[in-house]
CSV table of N, CA and C in Angstrom, one decimal:
chain,number,residue,atom,x,y,z
A,1003,MET,N,0.8,-1.2,0.0
A,1003,MET,CA,0.0,0.0,0.0
A,1003,MET,C,0.9,1.3,0.0
A,1004,ALA,N,2.1,1.1,0.4
A,1004,ALA,CA,3.0,2.3,0.5
A,1004,ALA,C,3.7,2.5,-0.9
A,1005,GLN,N,3.5,1.6,-1.8
A,1005,GLN,CA,4.2,1.8,-3.1
A,1005,GLN,C,3.5,2.9,-3.9
A,1006,PRO,N,4.2,3.7,-4.6
A,1006,PRO,CA,3.6,4.9,-5.3
A,1006,PRO,C,2.6,4.4,-6.4
A,1007,ASP,N,2.8,3.3,-7.0
A,1007,ASP,CA,1.9,2.8,-8.0
A,1007,ASP,C,0.7,1.9,-7.5
A,1008,PHE,N,0.6,1.8,-6.2
A,1008,PHE,CA,-0.4,0.9,-5.6
A,1008,PHE,C,-1.8,1.2,-6.1
A,1009,TRP,N,-2.2,2.5,-6.2
A,1009,TRP,CA,-3.5,2.8,-6.6
A,1009,TRP,C,-3.7,2.8,-8.1
A,1010,ASP,N,-2.7,2.5,-8.9
A,1010,ASP,CA,-2.8,2.5,-10.3
A,1010,ASP,C,-3.7,1.4,-10.8
A,1011,GLN,N,-3.8,0.3,-10.0
A,1011,GLN,CA,-4.7,-0.8,-10.3
A,1011,GLN,C,-5.7,-0.9,-9.2
A,1012,PRO,N,-6.8,-0.2,-9.3
A,1012,PRO,CA,-7.8,-0.2,-8.2
A,1012,PRO,C,-8.4,-1.5,-7.8
A,1013,ASP,N,-8.6,-2.4,-8.8
A,1013,ASP,CA,-9.1,-3.7,-8.5
A,1013,ASP,C,-8.2,-4.5,-7.6
A,1014,ARG,N,-6.9,-4.5,-8.0
A,1014,ARG,CA,-5.9,-5.2,-7.2
A,1014,ARG,C,-5.7,-4.5,-5.8
A,1015,ALA,N,-5.8,-3.2,-5.8
A,1015,ALA,CA,-5.7,-2.5,-4.5
A,1015,ALA,C,-6.8,-2.9,-3.6
A,1016,LYS,N,-8.0,-3.0,-4.1
A,1016,LYS,CA,-9.2,-3.4,-3.3
A,1016,LYS,C,-9.0,-4.8,-2.7
A,1017,VAL,N,-8.4,-5.7,-3.5
A,1017,VAL,CA,-8.2,-7.0,-3.0
A,1017,VAL,C,-7.2,-7.0,-1.8
A,1018,VAL,N,-6.1,-6.2,-2.0
A,1018,VAL,CA,-5.1,-6.1,-0.9
A,1018,VAL,C,-5.7,-5.5,0.3
A,1019,ILE,N,-6.5,-4.4,0.2
A,1019,ILE,CA,-7.1,-3.7,1.3
A,1019,ILE,C,-8.1,-4.6,2.0
A,1020,ASP,N,-8.9,-5.3,1.2
A,1020,ASP,CA,-9.8,-6.3,1.9
A,1020,ASP,C,-9.1,-7.3,2.7
A,1021,ARG,N,-8.1,-7.9,2.1
A,1021,ARG,CA,-7.3,-8.9,2.9
A,1021,ARG,C,-6.7,-8.3,4.1
A,1022,SER,N,-6.1,-7.1,4.0
A,1022,SER,CA,-5.5,-6.4,5.1
A,1022,SER,C,-6.6,-6.2,6.2
A,1023,ASN,N,-7.8,-5.8,5.9
A,1023,ASN,CA,-8.8,-5.5,6.8
A,1023,ASN,C,-9.3,-6.8,7.5
A,1024,ARG,N,-9.4,-7.9,6.7
A,1024,ARG,CA,-9.7,-9.2,7.3
A,1024,ARG,C,-8.7,-9.7,8.3
A,1025,LEU,N,-7.4,-9.5,8.0
A,1025,LEU,CA,-6.4,-9.9,8.9
A,1025,LEU,C,-6.4,-9.0,10.2
A,1026,LYS,N,-6.6,-7.7,10.0
A,1026,LYS,CA,-6.7,-6.8,11.2
A,1026,LYS,C,-7.8,-7.2,12.1
A,1027,ALA,N,-8.9,-7.6,11.5
A,1027,ALA,CA,-10.1,-8.0,12.3
A,1027,ALA,C,-9.8,-9.2,13.2
A,1028,TRP,N,-8.8,-10.0,12.9
A,1028,TRP,CA,-8.4,-11.1,13.7
A,1028,TRP,C,-7.2,-10.7,14.6
A,1029,THR,N,-6.2,-10.0,14.1
A,1029,THR,CA,-5.1,-9.7,14.9
A,1029,THR,C,-5.3,-8.7,16.0
A,1030,GLU,N,-6.1,-7.7,15.7
A,1030,GLU,CA,-6.3,-6.6,16.7
A,1030,GLU,C,-7.0,-7.1,18.0
A,1031,PRO,N,-8.1,-7.9,17.8
A,1031,PRO,CA,-8.7,-8.4,19.1
A,1031,PRO,C,-7.7,-9.3,19.9
A,1032,TRP,N,-6.9,-10.1,19.2
A,1032,TRP,CA,-6.0,-10.9,20.0
A,1032,TRP,C,-4.9,-10.1,20.6
A,1033,ALA,N,-4.4,-9.0,20.0
A,1033,ALA,CA,-3.4,-8.1,20.6
A,1033,ALA,C,-4.0,-7.4,21.8
A,1034,THR,N,-5.3,-7.0,21.7
A,1034,THR,CA,-6.0,-6.3,22.8
A,1034,THR,C,-6.1,-7.3,23.9
A,1035,MET,N,-6.5,-8.6,23.6
A,1035,MET,CA,-6.6,-9.6,24.7
A,1035,MET,C,-5.3,-9.8,25.4
A,1036,SER,N,-4.2,-9.9,24.6
A,1036,SER,CA,-2.9,-10.1,25.2
A,1036,SER,C,-2.5,-8.9,26.1
A,1037,GLU,N,-2.8,-7.7,25.7
A,1037,GLU,CA,-2.6,-6.5,26.6
A,1037,GLU,C,-3.4,-6.6,27.9
A,1038,ARG,N,-4.6,-7.0,27.8
A,1038,ARG,CA,-5.5,-7.2,29.0
A,1038,ARG,C,-4.9,-8.2,29.9
A,1039,VAL,N,-4.4,-9.3,29.4
A,1039,VAL,CA,-3.9,-10.4,30.2
A,1039,VAL,C,-2.6,-9.9,30.9
A,1040,ASP,N,-1.8,-9.1,30.1
A,1040,ASP,CA,-0.6,-8.6,30.8
A,1040,ASP,C,-0.9,-7.6,31.9
A,1041,GLY,N,-1.9,-6.8,31.7
A,1041,GLY,CA,-2.4,-5.9,32.8
A,1041,GLY,C,-2.9,-6.7,34.0
A,1042,LEU,N,-3.6,-7.8,33.7
A,1042,LEU,CA,-4.1,-8.6,34.8
A,1042,LEU,C,-3.0,-9.3,35.6
A,1043,LEU,N,-2.0,-9.7,34.9
A,1043,LEU,CA,-0.8,-10.3,35.5
A,1043,LEU,C,-0.1,-9.3,36.4
A,1044,GLU,N,0.0,-8.0,35.9
A,1044,GLU,CA,0.6,-7.0,36.7
A,1044,GLU,C,-0.2,-6.7,38.0
A,1045,LEU,N,-1.6,-6.7,37.9
A,1045,LEU,CA,-2.4,-6.6,39.0
A,1045,LEU,C,-2.2,-7.7,40.0
A,1046,ALA,N,-2.0,-8.9,39.5
A,1046,ALA,CA,-1.8,-10.1,40.4
A,1046,ALA,C,-0.5,-9.9,41.1
A,1047,ARG,N,0.5,-9.4,40.5
A,1047,ARG,CA,1.8,-9.1,41.2
A,1047,ARG,C,1.6,-8.1,42.3
A,1048,LEU,N,0.8,-7.1,42.0
A,1048,LEU,CA,0.6,-6.1,43.0
A,1048,LEU,C,-0.2,-6.7,44.2
A,1049,ALA,N,-1.1,-7.6,43.9
A,1049,ALA,CA,-1.9,-8.2,44.9
A,1049,ALA,C,-1.0,-9.1,45.8
A,1050,GLU,N,0.0,-9.7,45.2
A,1050,GLU,CA,0.9,-10.5,46.0
A,1050,GLU,C,1.6,-9.7,47.0
A,1051,GLU,N,2.0,-8.5,46.6
A,1051,GLU,CA,2.7,-7.6,47.6
A,1051,GLU,C,1.8,-7.0,48.6
A,1052,ASP,N,0.6,-6.6,48.2
A,1052,ASP,CA,-0.4,-6.0,49.0
A,1052,ASP,C,-1.8,-6.5,48.7
A,1053,PRO,N,-2.2,-7.5,49.4
A,1053,PRO,CA,-3.5,-8.2,49.1
A,1053,PRO,C,-4.7,-7.3,49.5
A,1054,ASP,N,-4.8,-6.2,48.7
A,1054,ASP,CA,-5.9,-5.3,48.9
A,1054,ASP,C,-7.2,-5.9,48.3
A,1055,PRO,N,-8.3,-5.9,49.1
A,1055,PRO,CA,-9.6,-6.5,48.6
A,1055,PRO,C,-10.1,-5.8,47.3
A,1056,GLU,N,-9.8,-4.6,47.1
A,1056,GLU,CA,-10.3,-3.9,45.9
A,1056,GLU,C,-9.5,-4.4,44.7
A,1057,ILE,N,-8.2,-4.6,44.9
A,1057,ILE,CA,-7.4,-5.2,43.8
A,1057,ILE,C,-7.8,-6.6,43.5
A,1058,LEU,N,-8.1,-7.4,44.5
A,1058,LEU,CA,-8.5,-8.8,44.3
A,1058,LEU,C,-9.9,-8.8,43.6
A,1059,THR,N,-10.8,-7.9,43.9
A,1059,THR,CA,-12.1,-7.8,43.2
A,1059,THR,C,-11.9,-7.4,41.8
A,1060,GLU,N,-11.0,-6.5,41.5
A,1060,GLU,CA,-10.7,-6.1,40.2
A,1060,GLU,C,-10.1,-7.2,39.3
A,1061,ILE,N,-9.2,-8.0,40.0
A,1061,ILE,CA,-8.6,-9.1,39.3
A,1061,ILE,C,-9.7,-10.1,38.9
A,1062,SER,N,-10.6,-10.4,39.8
A,1062,SER,CA,-11.6,-11.4,39.6
A,1062,SER,C,-12.5,-10.9,38.5
A,1063,SER,N,-12.9,-9.7,38.5
A,1063,SER,CA,-13.8,-9.1,37.5
A,1063,SER,C,-13.2,-9.1,36.1
A,1064,GLU,N,-11.9,-8.7,36.0
A,1064,GLU,CA,-11.2,-8.6,34.8
A,1064,GLU,C,-11.0,-10.0,34.2
A,1065,ALA,N,-10.7,-11.0,35.1
A,1065,ALA,CA,-10.5,-12.4,34.6
A,1065,ALA,C,-11.8,-12.9,34.1
A,1066,ASP,N,-12.9,-12.6,34.7
A,1066,ASP,CA,-14.2,-13.1,34.2
A,1066,ASP,C,-14.5,-12.5,32.8
A,1067,SER,N,-14.2,-11.2,32.7
A,1067,SER,CA,-14.4,-10.5,31.5
A,1067,SER,C,-13.5,-11.0,30.3
A,1068,ILE,N,-12.3,-11.3,30.6
A,1068,ILE,CA,-11.4,-11.8,29.6
A,1068,ILE,C,-11.8,-13.2,29.2
A,1069,GLU,N,-12.3,-14.0,30.2
A,1069,GLU,CA,-12.8,-15.3,29.8
A,1069,GLU,C,-14.0,-15.3,28.9
A,1070,VAL,N,-14.9,-14.4,29.1
A,1070,VAL,CA,-16.1,-14.2,28.2
A,1070,VAL,C,-15.6,-13.7,26.8
A,1071,ASP,N,-14.8,-12.7,26.8
A,1071,ASP,CA,-14.3,-12.2,25.5
A,1071,ASP,C,-13.5,-13.3,24.7
A,1072,LEU,N,-12.7,-14.0,25.4
A,1072,LEU,CA,-11.9,-15.1,24.8
A,1072,LEU,C,-12.9,-16.2,24.2
A,1073,GLY,N,-13.9,-16.5,25.0
A,1073,GLY,CA,-14.9,-17.5,24.5
A,1073,GLY,C,-15.5,-17.0,23.2
A,1074,ALA,N,-15.8,-15.7,23.1
A,1074,ALA,CA,-16.4,-15.1,22.0
A,1074,ALA,C,-15.5,-15.2,20.8
A,1075,LEU,N,-14.2,-14.9,21.0
A,1075,LEU,CA,-13.2,-15.0,19.9
A,1075,LEU,C,-13.1,-16.4,19.4
A,1076,GLU,N,-13.1,-17.4,20.4
A,1076,GLU,CA,-13.0,-18.8,20.0
A,1076,GLU,C,-14.2,-19.2,19.2
A,1077,LEU,N,-15.4,-18.8,19.6
A,1077,LEU,CA,-16.6,-19.1,18.8
A,1077,LEU,C,-16.5,-18.5,17.4
A,1078,ARG,N,-16.1,-17.3,17.4
A,1078,ARG,CA,-16.0,-16.6,16.1
A,1078,ARG,C,-15.0,-17.4,15.2
A,1079,ASN,N,-13.9,-17.9,15.8
A,1079,ASN,CA,-13.0,-18.6,15.0
A,1079,ASN,C,-13.6,-19.9,14.5
A,1080,MET,N,-14.3,-20.6,15.3
A,1080,MET,CA,-14.9,-21.9,14.9
A,1080,MET,C,-16.0,-21.6,13.8
A,1081,LEU,N,-16.7,-20.6,13.9
A,1081,LEU,CA,-17.8,-20.3,13.0
A,1081,LEU,C,-17.2,-19.7,11.7
A,1082,SER,N,-16.0,-19.3,11.6
A,1082,SER,CA,-15.4,-18.8,10.4
A,1082,SER,C,-15.0,-19.9,9.5
A,1083,ASP,N,-14.9,-21.1,10.0
A,1083,ASP,CA,-14.4,-22.3,9.1
A,1083,ASP,C,-15.6,-22.7,8.3
A,1084,PRO,N,-15.5,-22.9,7.0
A,1084,PRO,CA,-16.6,-23.3,6.2
A,1084,PRO,C,-17.2,-24.7,6.5
A,1085,ASP,N,-16.4,-25.5,7.2
A,1085,ASP,CA,-16.9,-26.8,7.5
A,1085,ASP,C,-17.6,-26.7,8.8
């Protein structure tokens, strides 16, 4: 897409952009999920040092939320297969 002649062939450019958008639709949610898990791990480290009930509640809530979102991504993955 960064090539100067990329837009000279609009049909080809559309195919490339569509593919790029489909890939982003998969990679971005997984990257976000990874960041959330990293944040949750950091909270867990904090809770080890200072077992504050608010932090423990936040950990539990975020873990539940991640589990739901991960399930949705897994279902989406299963349903994307033509078989």
